[in-house]
């Protein structure tokens, strides 16, 4: 597995577990979680960062070797998301951007249409665009065409911890997408992350389940191990699952 | 269609009958559901559900952490004028109260804003009494423009306005609208709002609709606990919040839970509410709308507020002055709108939040990014 790096845009990642900065009981827990999990990319809501330095700046808790993935949380339109992305770049958060355009505050479902519009604009401006989306192949293909560096379908509603409820749709994306597929949102347990990776997802992004655990560092490590286990299983080409016992050749044995 | 039409679907007498017939089995069934309906919400608000408070709190805690994490958002109110043309019998700004009235000049507003910003607070709630001649929309808009550079988010808690007026303030940079119906019970509403524009129940109850239509991102609703029968008031508040969340999908909804404290004029509430019932209403809100914010103001005592961290509260104010000009001036002869019980500074509040294993969040918005 030495040569199993994940390439997104100009960067390569050894860890296929991406993490987030929201919901932690204290910012001190973020570097501890990063160290324990080995996660090399972490997403941060730009709206949470206090650039006036009036209060604590969360970015100071993220080690320099970890890639920052600012997100456009709070955006309801493509225009707002574009504005946030440009601010992120101006303030030195780099070129990576996770597009999050949500027009439904009840279920927090991403708006694929607006997301596609943002991706078209930002990819042309040289951003490394990772759009968070409802798993839908036609949209994913359009996002690829628009220049998305990866696509990030949700496993189940964000923060719900319900696992991969959109399994069939994500499998179709995995089979057909040429950019990496990162399962984002809804992964509540390490076994969910393992399942996503076994399916062939290129990476997973987990925040709530880690940040709200009693011990976020240990949970980060658990997710990292599960993510690796799932990836190993996928690479090892798992035996297919049968519903009945299988004797060697019950139907065609007579031909030997 | 507005909430005024929606609320007609509910008959207060039917609710009373329903509430008096709730059984333990009903409550247990509601508690076992992942998503609850208005009838379940009523079950949880019923008197016998008081016996299930610990179970409700366990569930509320889990839902709150899942949706908000171990964080508490901080905000601070700023009163810019206490002139008022209303006669609300429970309020310190009541026009018949012979108090020294003040309206801050724009320079004074900026001074207040700077004084507040020094405490680290980045989310501001701007308030006035209702006196359109003294504090017209132009004045409020100018106040917002002057305060904007000092804050990441500005919400308003003011008299209800027309959609166009809300839209103007939204364009000026206001993100959120807090507007309490005070009493959903129409008869009580009439009894406690003797005169002034506020006596118009219909205009007030539709204000959150107008605010959402104007594009405010966050709408906060609430009943003033103590004015009317609390279980029904909490029910209607919940139904109102759900209606806004269902009708305006892109609006974040939250509950405020103001409870009457003695104001100038010494109003004694007809329906005083115990801490236990207060917490029951809060748990019912959380279980009914798991993603809704819940704001607990400094009307409540410090220790009580500390205990609400983690079981449902998501937003707390701190370092609060409810008298006009209270932040920049050392001494003030202004009358507060209501008495506050929790006098802790911003730093003290933040420390108390940390002591409970939660992160105080000063900033969760940036107005230049949105709108």
XYZ file of C-alpha atoms in Angstrom:
627
model
C 0.000 0.000 0.000
C 3.088 2.216 -0.133
C 2.117 3.620 -3.510
C -1.499 4.172 -2.677
C -1.494 7.941 -2.558
C -4.637 9.904 -3.268
C -4.134 12.791 -5.636
C -6.494 15.744 -5.485
C -5.566 18.756 -7.557
C -1.856 19.405 -7.105
C -1.528 17.514 -3.808
C -1.045 13.922 -2.758
C -2.455 12.496 0.432
C -1.372 9.368 2.287
C -4.371 9.482 4.597
C -7.781 8.990 3.063
C -9.561 10.369 6.110
C -10.422 14.058 5.886
C -11.674 15.780 9.024
C -13.409 18.956 10.181
C -13.076 21.681 12.811
C -16.706 22.174 13.876
C -18.404 21.090 17.098
C -15.275 20.531 19.222
C -15.476 21.295 22.939
C -12.255 23.236 22.586
C -9.859 24.133 19.794
C -7.017 22.386 21.680
C -8.615 19.106 20.699
C -8.108 19.756 16.973
C -4.297 19.272 16.816
C -4.588 16.263 19.117
C -7.191 14.712 16.855
C -5.080 15.455 13.771
C -2.005 13.865 15.334
C -3.902 10.761 16.433
C -5.766 10.269 13.157
C -2.998 11.235 10.752
C -5.586 13.186 8.752
C -3.852 15.435 6.236
C -6.765 17.630 5.190
C -9.204 19.448 7.440
C -12.198 21.541 6.519
C -13.033 24.806 8.241
C -16.065 27.077 7.891
C -14.678 30.410 6.817
C -17.494 32.220 8.614
C -16.183 30.884 11.917
C -12.732 32.417 11.535
C -12.185 35.719 13.328
C -9.754 37.688 11.215
C -9.885 40.654 13.597
C -8.015 38.602 16.195
C -10.497 39.899 18.769
C -10.927 36.304 19.832
C -9.128 33.017 19.333
C -8.250 32.175 15.724
C -8.998 28.535 15.054
C -6.463 28.387 12.215
C -3.648 28.619 14.740
C -4.575 25.143 15.931
C -4.016 23.531 12.542
C -0.444 22.358 11.897
C 1.169 23.678 8.723
C 1.587 20.226 7.169
C -2.188 19.718 7.153
C -3.978 21.009 4.072
C -6.663 23.528 4.847
C -9.985 22.956 3.113
C -12.014 26.108 3.733
C -15.720 25.605 3.156
C -18.516 27.919 2.130
C -20.871 26.985 4.965
C -23.710 29.486 5.223
C -23.880 30.131 1.479
C -27.357 29.908 -0.012
C -26.440 30.951 -3.530
C -23.608 30.437 -5.976
C -22.723 34.125 -5.643
C -22.265 33.873 -1.887
C -20.142 30.752 -2.224
C -17.955 32.442 -4.834
C -17.513 35.452 -2.561
C -16.512 33.252 0.368
C -14.026 31.293 -1.756
C -12.356 34.486 -2.927
C -12.154 35.784 0.650
C -10.631 32.456 1.702
C -7.916 32.813 -0.888
C -7.283 36.481 -0.055
C -6.773 35.749 3.632
C -4.243 33.043 2.843
C -6.303 29.875 3.257
C -4.955 28.486 -0.019
C -6.626 27.310 -3.225
C -8.563 24.336 -1.927
C -12.252 25.032 -1.428
C -15.135 22.836 -0.372
C -18.337 24.091 -1.932
C -21.279 23.918 0.398
C -24.422 25.629 -0.874
C -27.427 24.820 1.239
C -30.838 26.304 0.660
C -32.710 23.963 2.936
C -32.073 24.598 6.611
C -34.355 21.763 7.689
C -32.359 18.863 6.282
C -29.242 20.749 5.195
C -29.329 19.171 1.747
C -26.807 20.604 -0.715
C -28.238 22.399 -3.730
C -26.659 20.621 -6.713
C -27.709 23.256 -9.206
C -26.072 26.156 -7.345
C -23.089 23.936 -6.550
C -22.492 23.317 -10.236
C -22.631 27.047 -10.957
C -20.029 27.782 -8.269
C -17.764 25.008 -9.478
C -17.815 26.371 -13.033
C -16.760 29.813 -11.816
C -14.142 28.820 -9.258
C -12.430 26.113 -11.289
C -11.756 28.734 -13.982
C -10.168 30.924 -11.313
C -7.710 28.182 -10.454
C -9.306 26.919 -7.262
C -9.090 23.239 -6.350
C -12.814 22.705 -6.069
C -14.355 19.949 -3.955
C -18.126 20.190 -4.218
C -20.357 18.698 -1.518
C -23.364 17.247 -3.313
C -26.381 15.018 -3.327
C -25.225 11.762 -4.943
C -26.402 12.106 -8.511
C -24.337 10.851 -11.439
C -25.400 13.365 -14.100
C -24.505 16.244 -11.779
C -21.235 14.562 -10.836
C -20.273 14.259 -14.511
C -21.131 17.923 -15.098
C -19.044 18.852 -12.057
C -16.138 16.906 -13.535
C -16.547 18.732 -16.830
C -16.659 22.022 -14.954
C -13.288 21.249 -13.404
C -14.084 19.791 -9.970
C -10.996 18.164 -8.432
C -13.148 15.610 -6.594
C -16.828 15.092 -5.862
C -18.212 14.723 -2.352
C -21.579 12.961 -2.172
C -23.364 12.748 1.156
C -23.815 9.373 2.833
C -26.824 10.634 4.791
C -27.921 14.057 6.063
C -25.045 16.053 7.540
C -24.526 15.508 11.254
C -27.032 12.648 11.289
C -24.508 9.851 11.994
C -26.790 7.514 10.049
C -24.206 5.955 7.761
C -24.384 5.391 4.014
C -28.082 5.575 3.256
C -27.341 6.613 -0.317
C -25.243 3.527 -1.020
C -26.628 2.597 -4.449
C -26.284 6.137 -5.737
C -22.739 6.501 -4.464
C -21.771 3.131 -5.990
C -22.966 4.391 -9.357
C -20.849 7.513 -8.925
C -17.807 5.456 -7.955
C -18.221 3.278 -11.056
C -18.464 6.222 -13.401
C -16.548 9.190 -12.060
C -13.031 9.949 -13.191
C -12.242 12.313 -10.305
C -11.951 11.007 -6.720
C -15.228 10.339 -4.898
C -15.105 11.424 -1.255
C -18.025 10.319 0.906
C -18.908 13.294 3.062
C -21.562 13.675 5.774
C -23.502 11.173 7.804
C -20.682 8.754 8.664
C -21.389 8.172 12.342
C -19.143 5.216 13.175
C -15.795 3.903 11.992
C -17.614 0.936 10.431
C -19.494 3.377 8.181
C -16.168 4.773 6.969
C -14.878 1.249 6.376
C -18.012 0.420 4.379
C -17.571 3.513 2.200
C -13.959 2.602 1.488
C -14.791 -1.060 0.787
C -17.254 0.180 -1.835
C -14.371 1.931 -3.544
C -14.747 5.492 -2.320
C -11.430 7.314 -2.633
C -11.700 8.989 0.760
C -14.147 9.960 3.501
C -14.739 13.221 5.346
C -15.842 12.915 8.972
C -16.503 15.696 11.447
C -19.487 15.306 13.817
C -18.766 11.721 14.837
C -15.193 12.615 15.760
C -15.737 16.081 17.239
C -18.651 15.069 19.479
C -17.087 11.825 20.728
C -16.066 11.697 24.367
C -12.458 11.336 23.218
C -12.115 12.968 19.788
C -8.448 12.000 19.370
C -9.160 8.335 19.982
C -12.229 8.446 17.739
C -10.130 10.134 15.042
C -7.685 7.265 15.261
C -10.516 4.733 15.104
C -11.859 6.358 11.938
C -8.365 6.436 10.430
C -7.909 2.714 11.068
C -11.342 1.890 9.670
C -10.673 4.009 6.601
C -7.411 2.142 6.000
C -9.029 -1.225 6.620
C -11.744 -0.434 4.094
C -9.186 0.735 1.580
C -7.080 -2.427 2.047
C -10.175 -4.556 1.571
C -11.082 -2.721 -1.612
C -7.560 -3.037 -3.001
C -7.391 -6.710 -2.038
C -10.545 -7.303 -4.101
C -12.949 -8.756 -1.606
C -14.664 -12.045 -2.283
C -18.213 -11.466 -3.426
C -20.975 -12.027 -0.932
C -23.308 -14.883 -1.667
C -26.717 -15.423 -0.164
C -26.495 -19.228 -0.086
C -23.769 -21.644 0.808
C -21.668 -22.496 -2.191
C -20.372 -25.977 -2.745
C -17.610 -26.165 -5.330
C -19.611 -26.840 -8.539
C -23.033 -28.205 -7.733
C -24.530 -27.598 -11.145
C -21.669 -28.163 -13.526
C -19.555 -30.756 -11.679
C -20.711 -33.502 -14.051
C -18.779 -31.863 -16.873
C -15.422 -32.749 -15.368
C -51.176 32.327 3.793
C -49.271 33.283 6.927
C -48.924 31.967 10.450
C -52.037 33.953 11.329
C -53.975 31.574 9.055
C -52.065 28.535 10.264
C -52.811 29.155 13.926
C -56.550 29.134 13.172
C -56.214 25.369 12.706
C -55.705 25.028 16.435
C -58.439 25.537 18.979
C -57.314 26.393 22.515
C -60.154 24.420 24.102
C -59.279 21.336 22.070
C -55.685 21.686 23.228
C -56.809 21.917 26.857
C -58.909 18.789 26.425
C -56.046 17.005 24.707
C -53.554 18.034 27.412
C -55.806 16.811 30.209
C -56.083 13.391 28.579
C -52.412 12.672 27.917
C -51.372 9.330 29.429
C -47.990 7.967 30.419
C -48.225 5.569 27.492
C -48.635 8.534 25.111
C -45.584 10.234 26.580
C -43.485 7.067 26.432
C -44.453 6.525 22.819
C -43.530 10.110 21.906
C -40.210 9.733 23.690
C -39.396 6.607 21.707
C -39.838 8.254 18.300
C -37.004 9.568 16.176
C -39.133 12.338 14.692
C -42.051 13.774 16.560
C -45.291 15.345 15.376
C -47.216 18.258 16.928
C -49.337 15.812 18.942
C -46.153 14.263 20.383
C -44.897 17.763 21.168
C -48.089 18.357 23.161
C -47.605 15.059 24.987
C -44.147 16.219 26.049
C -45.515 19.575 27.209
C -48.272 17.989 29.299
C -48.202 18.019 33.070
C -47.636 14.261 33.451
C -44.585 14.538 31.151
C -42.948 16.439 34.042
C -42.283 12.989 35.499
C -40.207 12.119 32.424
C -37.975 15.162 32.614
C -34.729 13.237 33.057
C -35.476 11.025 30.044
C -36.365 14.087 27.993
C -33.132 15.770 29.084
C -31.050 12.723 28.152
C -32.519 12.756 24.678
C -32.283 16.542 24.407
C -28.613 16.453 25.348
C -27.819 13.844 22.730
C -29.696 15.766 20.012
C -28.113 19.066 20.983
C -24.580 17.675 20.875
C -25.282 15.922 17.585
C -26.554 19.093 15.933
C -24.532 21.821 17.615
C -21.545 19.950 19.030
C -19.957 21.026 22.280
C -20.357 24.706 21.490
C -22.349 27.691 22.754
C -22.742 30.806 20.628
C -22.395 34.133 22.390
C -24.200 37.378 21.628
C -24.810 40.722 23.262
C -27.799 43.092 23.107
C -27.497 46.842 22.521
C -30.405 49.162 23.377
C -30.280 52.372 21.372
C -33.563 53.981 22.459
C -36.194 53.441 25.125
C -38.858 55.748 23.715
C -42.058 53.810 23.327
C -45.619 54.487 22.277
C -46.960 51.179 23.555
C -48.618 50.431 26.812
C -47.519 46.904 27.666
C -48.272 46.348 31.308
C -45.251 44.095 31.919
C -42.572 46.286 30.329
C -40.235 48.891 31.814
C -40.461 50.990 28.643
C -44.297 51.258 28.938
C -45.225 54.768 27.775
C -47.040 55.529 31.019
C -43.901 54.878 33.083
C -42.487 58.234 34.089
C -38.898 57.456 33.269
C -36.080 59.463 31.798
C -36.153 58.467 28.085
C -33.127 58.449 25.870
C -32.223 57.908 22.288
C -28.567 57.518 21.430
C -27.039 59.744 18.771
C -25.121 57.984 16.009
C -21.864 59.017 17.713
C -23.061 57.505 20.962
C -24.081 54.326 19.143
C -20.603 54.004 17.723
C -19.110 54.484 21.196
C -21.365 51.755 22.541
C -20.420 49.496 19.634
C -16.713 50.034 20.237
C -17.082 49.424 23.972
C -18.898 46.163 23.251
C -16.447 45.053 20.566
C -13.633 45.376 23.121
C -15.203 42.572 25.132
C -14.637 40.222 22.168
C -18.336 39.961 21.323
C -18.885 39.723 17.559
C -22.626 38.974 17.340
C -24.838 41.948 18.173
C -28.560 42.156 18.856
C -29.837 45.699 18.316
C -32.945 46.856 20.209
C -35.286 49.831 20.474
C -38.709 50.564 21.900
C -41.535 51.226 19.452
C -41.619 54.909 18.555
C -41.495 55.372 14.824
C -41.436 59.171 15.094
C -38.376 59.111 17.339
C -36.586 56.067 15.919
C -37.648 55.760 12.282
C -36.207 53.169 9.900
C -33.679 55.754 8.631
C -32.242 56.046 12.124
C -32.079 52.262 12.573
C -30.475 51.859 9.165
C -27.857 54.479 10.054
C -27.202 52.714 13.363
C -26.613 49.436 11.510
C -24.233 51.120 9.086
C -22.218 52.645 11.934
C -22.051 49.386 13.884
C -21.264 47.126 10.927
C -17.494 47.544 10.923
C -17.336 46.396 14.541
C -19.374 43.195 14.306
C -19.615 39.972 12.317
C -23.384 39.753 12.632
C -26.185 42.150 13.560
C -29.699 41.022 14.426
C -32.609 43.205 15.449
C -35.209 42.941 18.159
C -37.583 45.796 17.493
C -41.169 46.665 16.696
C -42.644 44.666 13.810
C -42.100 46.220 10.410
C -43.362 45.943 6.853
C -41.571 43.590 4.446
C -40.022 46.509 2.548
C -38.632 47.954 5.745
C -37.167 44.616 6.725
C -35.673 44.359 3.263
C -33.980 47.738 3.711
C -32.442 46.626 6.984
C -31.418 43.315 5.447
C -29.619 45.215 2.687
C -27.947 47.382 5.318
C -26.464 44.211 6.822
C -28.964 42.845 9.347
C -28.914 39.018 9.335
C -31.394 38.048 11.977
C -34.769 38.948 13.397
C -35.842 38.268 16.956
C -39.504 38.924 17.541
C -41.517 37.590 20.430
C -45.231 37.263 20.059
C -45.258 37.744 23.878
C -48.657 35.987 24.178
C -50.188 33.661 21.600
C -53.406 33.638 23.641
C -55.424 36.405 21.993
C -57.439 37.359 25.072
C -54.314 37.667 27.192
C -52.568 39.538 24.407
C -55.350 42.104 24.424
C -55.312 42.365 28.209
C -51.599 43.103 28.510
C -51.179 45.371 25.479
C -53.454 48.239 26.381
C -52.658 50.700 23.621
C -50.216 51.520 20.850
C -49.412 49.732 17.609
C -48.377 46.658 19.573
C -52.030 46.052 20.442
C -52.373 44.755 16.856
C -52.011 40.975 17.385
C -52.415 40.170 13.719
C -49.662 42.531 12.514
C -47.256 41.216 15.116
C -47.851 37.512 14.568
C -47.120 37.870 10.859
C -43.868 39.771 11.402
C -41.654 36.651 11.324
C -43.289 35.761 7.986
C -42.409 39.209 6.655
C -38.886 38.968 8.037
C -38.317 35.589 6.414
C -39.788 36.848 3.136
C -37.417 39.828 3.303
C -34.504 37.393 3.501
C -33.340 37.442 7.118
C -31.218 34.368 7.649
C -32.134 33.746 11.247
C -35.550 34.145 12.833
C -36.099 33.780 16.542
C -39.561 33.387 18.029
C -40.746 33.217 21.601
C -43.559 33.640 24.089
C -42.951 35.774 27.159
C -43.417 33.150 29.834
C -45.650 34.311 32.651
C -48.231 36.203 30.617
C -50.460 33.260 29.694
C -50.861 29.543 30.361
C -47.382 28.260 29.652
C -47.973 24.810 28.148
C -50.202 26.209 25.423
C -47.916 29.187 24.876
C -44.950 26.844 24.448
C -47.007 24.718 22.057
C -47.910 27.687 19.872
C -44.322 28.912 19.932
C -43.210 25.481 18.706
C -45.870 25.411 16.004
C -44.827 28.909 14.948
C -41.171 27.864 14.711
C -42.072 24.763 12.729
C -44.275 26.788 10.407
C -41.420 29.224 9.668
C -38.947 26.353 9.181
C -41.354 24.536 6.840
C -42.412 27.610 4.878
C -39.067 29.357 4.495
C -36.644 26.503 3.961
C -33.581 28.706 3.820
C -34.250 30.374 7.180
C -32.626 29.171 10.390
C -35.111 29.127 13.222
C -34.497 29.504 16.925
C -36.441 29.754 20.135
C -36.028 32.409 22.774
C -37.315 31.665 26.230
C -37.877 34.976 28.019
C -39.484 34.646 31.436
C -40.944 37.651 33.245
C -38.830 39.381 35.820
C -39.976 42.450 37.732
C -39.779 45.504 35.482
C -40.365 49.120 36.378
C -44.049 49.223 37.287
C -43.784 46.012 39.292
C -45.765 43.657 37.049
C -46.573 40.372 38.756
C -47.151 37.586 36.216
C -50.540 35.865 36.207
C -48.974 32.551 35.213
C -45.618 32.283 36.966
C -43.568 29.404 35.629
C -41.328 27.184 37.754
C -37.781 26.244 36.783
C -38.963 22.697 36.271
C -41.703 23.654 33.810
C -39.292 26.044 32.079
C -36.864 23.170 31.512
C -39.684 20.879 30.399
C -40.691 23.401 27.714
C -37.078 23.695 26.620
C -36.685 19.908 26.355
C -39.932 19.701 24.386
C -38.652 22.393 21.979
C -35.421 20.461 21.457
C -37.158 17.133 20.847
C -39.704 18.746 18.518
C -37.177 20.713 16.426
C -33.724 19.198 17.028
C -31.952 21.685 14.763
C -33.495 24.849 16.194
C -31.323 27.167 18.260
C -32.387 27.902 21.839
C -31.470 31.238 23.400
C -31.389 31.793 27.150
C -31.077 35.418 28.202
C -29.618 37.034 31.304
C -33.129 37.280 32.726
C -32.246 33.854 34.105
C -29.881 33.317 37.033
C -26.245 32.390 36.447
C -26.411 28.951 38.007
C -29.604 28.042 36.173
C -28.079 29.120 32.853
C -24.954 27.080 33.583
C -27.130 24.016 34.040
C -28.889 24.584 30.720
C -25.595 24.380 28.829
C -25.494 20.979 27.252
C -29.143 20.024 27.590
C -30.470 22.282 24.887
C -29.227 25.859 25.124
C -27.214 26.938 22.094
C -27.011 30.721 22.469
C -26.251 32.783 25.532
C -25.840 36.496 26.079
C -23.259 37.897 28.463
C -21.921 41.180 29.790
C -25.407 42.578 29.238
C -26.760 46.060 29.943
C -30.451 46.573 29.182
C -30.382 50.329 29.817
C -29.766 52.738 26.956
C -26.146 53.885 26.844
C -25.124 51.349 29.451
C -21.929 50.074 27.837
C -19.874 53.195 27.214
C -20.988 55.276 30.184
C -19.962 54.327 33.660
C -23.007 55.719 35.404
C -26.412 55.845 33.844
C -29.767 56.979 35.099
C -31.608 55.036 32.404
C -34.274 52.514 33.337
C -33.693 48.940 32.171
C -36.390 47.238 30.093
C -36.304 44.366 32.554
C -34.109 43.330 35.456
C -31.267 41.009 34.593
C -30.315 38.201 36.936
C -27.013 37.108 35.430
C -24.516 39.964 35.639
C -21.445 38.036 34.498
C -18.982 39.665 32.127
C -18.250 38.168 28.722
C -15.026 36.617 30.042
C -16.769 35.147 33.064
C -19.489 33.650 30.901
C -16.920 32.182 28.506
C -15.086 30.641 31.447
C -18.317 29.116 32.781
C -19.013 27.603 29.353
C -15.516 26.121 29.200
C -15.885 24.774 32.730
C -18.816 22.696 31.459
C -16.714 21.243 28.661
C -18.119 23.478 25.938
C -16.500 25.934 23.577
C -17.713 29.555 23.659
C -18.158 30.620 20.015
C -17.830 34.380 19.529
C -18.129 34.327 15.780
C -20.177 32.081 13.536
C -21.022 34.493 10.762
C -19.554 37.232 8.620
C -22.031 39.603 7.098
C -19.826 40.574 4.132
C -19.928 36.977 2.922
C -23.677 36.729 2.695
C -26.700 38.537 1.353
